[in-house]
mmCIF file of C-alpha atoms in Angstrom:
data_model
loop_
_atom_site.group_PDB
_atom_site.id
_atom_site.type_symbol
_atom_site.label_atom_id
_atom_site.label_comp_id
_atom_site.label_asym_id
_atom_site.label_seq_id
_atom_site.Cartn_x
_atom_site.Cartn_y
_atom_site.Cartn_z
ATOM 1 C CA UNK A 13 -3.109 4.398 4.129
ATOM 2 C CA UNK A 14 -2.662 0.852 3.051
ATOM 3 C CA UNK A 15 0.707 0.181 0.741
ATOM 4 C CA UNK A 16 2.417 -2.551 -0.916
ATOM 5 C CA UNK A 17 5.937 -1.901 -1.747
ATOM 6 C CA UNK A 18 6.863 -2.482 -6.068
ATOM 7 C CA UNK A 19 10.530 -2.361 -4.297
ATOM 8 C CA UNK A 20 12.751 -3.108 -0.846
ATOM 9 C CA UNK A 21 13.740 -0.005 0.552
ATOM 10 C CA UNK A 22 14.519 1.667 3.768
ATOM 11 C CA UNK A 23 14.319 5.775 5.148
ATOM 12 C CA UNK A 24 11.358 6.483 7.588
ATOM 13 C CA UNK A 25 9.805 3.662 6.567
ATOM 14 C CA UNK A 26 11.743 0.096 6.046
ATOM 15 C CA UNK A 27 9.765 -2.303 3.379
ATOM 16 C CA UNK A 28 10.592 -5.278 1.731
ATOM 17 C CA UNK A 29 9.143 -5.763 -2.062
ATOM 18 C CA UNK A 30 5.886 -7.349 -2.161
ATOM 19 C CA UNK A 31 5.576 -6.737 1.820
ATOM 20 C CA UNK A 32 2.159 -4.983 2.673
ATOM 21 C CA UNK A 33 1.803 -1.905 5.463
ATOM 22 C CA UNK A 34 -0.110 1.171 6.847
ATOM 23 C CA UNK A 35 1.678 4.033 7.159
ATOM 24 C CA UNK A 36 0.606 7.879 7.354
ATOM 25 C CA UNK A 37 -0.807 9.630 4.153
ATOM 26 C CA UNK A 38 2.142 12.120 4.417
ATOM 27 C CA UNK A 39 4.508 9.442 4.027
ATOM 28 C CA UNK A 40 2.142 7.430 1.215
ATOM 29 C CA UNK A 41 2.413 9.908 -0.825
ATOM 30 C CA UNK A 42 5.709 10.616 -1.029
ATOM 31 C CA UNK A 43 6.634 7.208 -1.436
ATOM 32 C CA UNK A 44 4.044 6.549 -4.098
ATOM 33 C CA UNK A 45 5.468 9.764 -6.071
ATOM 34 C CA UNK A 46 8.886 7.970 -6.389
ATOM 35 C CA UNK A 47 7.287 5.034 -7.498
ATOM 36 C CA UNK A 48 8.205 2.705 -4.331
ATOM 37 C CA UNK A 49 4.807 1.341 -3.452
ATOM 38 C CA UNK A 50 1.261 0.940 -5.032
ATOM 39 C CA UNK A 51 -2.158 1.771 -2.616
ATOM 40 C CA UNK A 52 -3.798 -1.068 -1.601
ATOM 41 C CA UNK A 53 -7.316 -0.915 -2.479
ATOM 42 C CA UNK A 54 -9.932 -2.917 -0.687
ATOM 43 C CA UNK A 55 -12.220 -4.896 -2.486
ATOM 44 C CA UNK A 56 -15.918 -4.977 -1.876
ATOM 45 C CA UNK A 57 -17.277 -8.624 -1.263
ATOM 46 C CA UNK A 58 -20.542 -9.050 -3.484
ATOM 47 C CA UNK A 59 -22.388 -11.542 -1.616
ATOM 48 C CA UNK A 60 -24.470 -13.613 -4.634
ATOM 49 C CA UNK A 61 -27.874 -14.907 -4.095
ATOM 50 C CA UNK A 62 -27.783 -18.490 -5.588
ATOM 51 C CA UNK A 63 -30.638 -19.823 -4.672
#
C-alpha cells in the first residue's frame, strides 16, 4: 500500500513527513491507526475530447 507520512518517524518503517512509500498492508494499517501517515490514492486521468 501506498503512504505518505502526516509525521517523521522511525520503528519498522523510517519516514520523513511529507516523504511518500509502499510498505505492506500489515504495517499500513497500523501506522494509519496512530495517525502517522495518510493512503495515497491514485487518481484516474480523464482524458477530454476537445475537439
Amino acid at each position: 500500500m501506498k503512504v505518505k507520512a502526516l509525521v517523521s518517524f522511525s520503528g519498522k518503517v523510517t519516514m520523513s513527513k511529507g516523504e511518500i512509500k509502499v510498505v505492506t498492508k500489515e504495517i499500513a494499517d497500523d501506522l494509519l491507526q496512530a495517525g502517522h501517515v495518510e493512503e495515497v490514492v491514485a487518481k484516474k486521468q480523464v482524458k477530454s475530447d476537445a475537439g
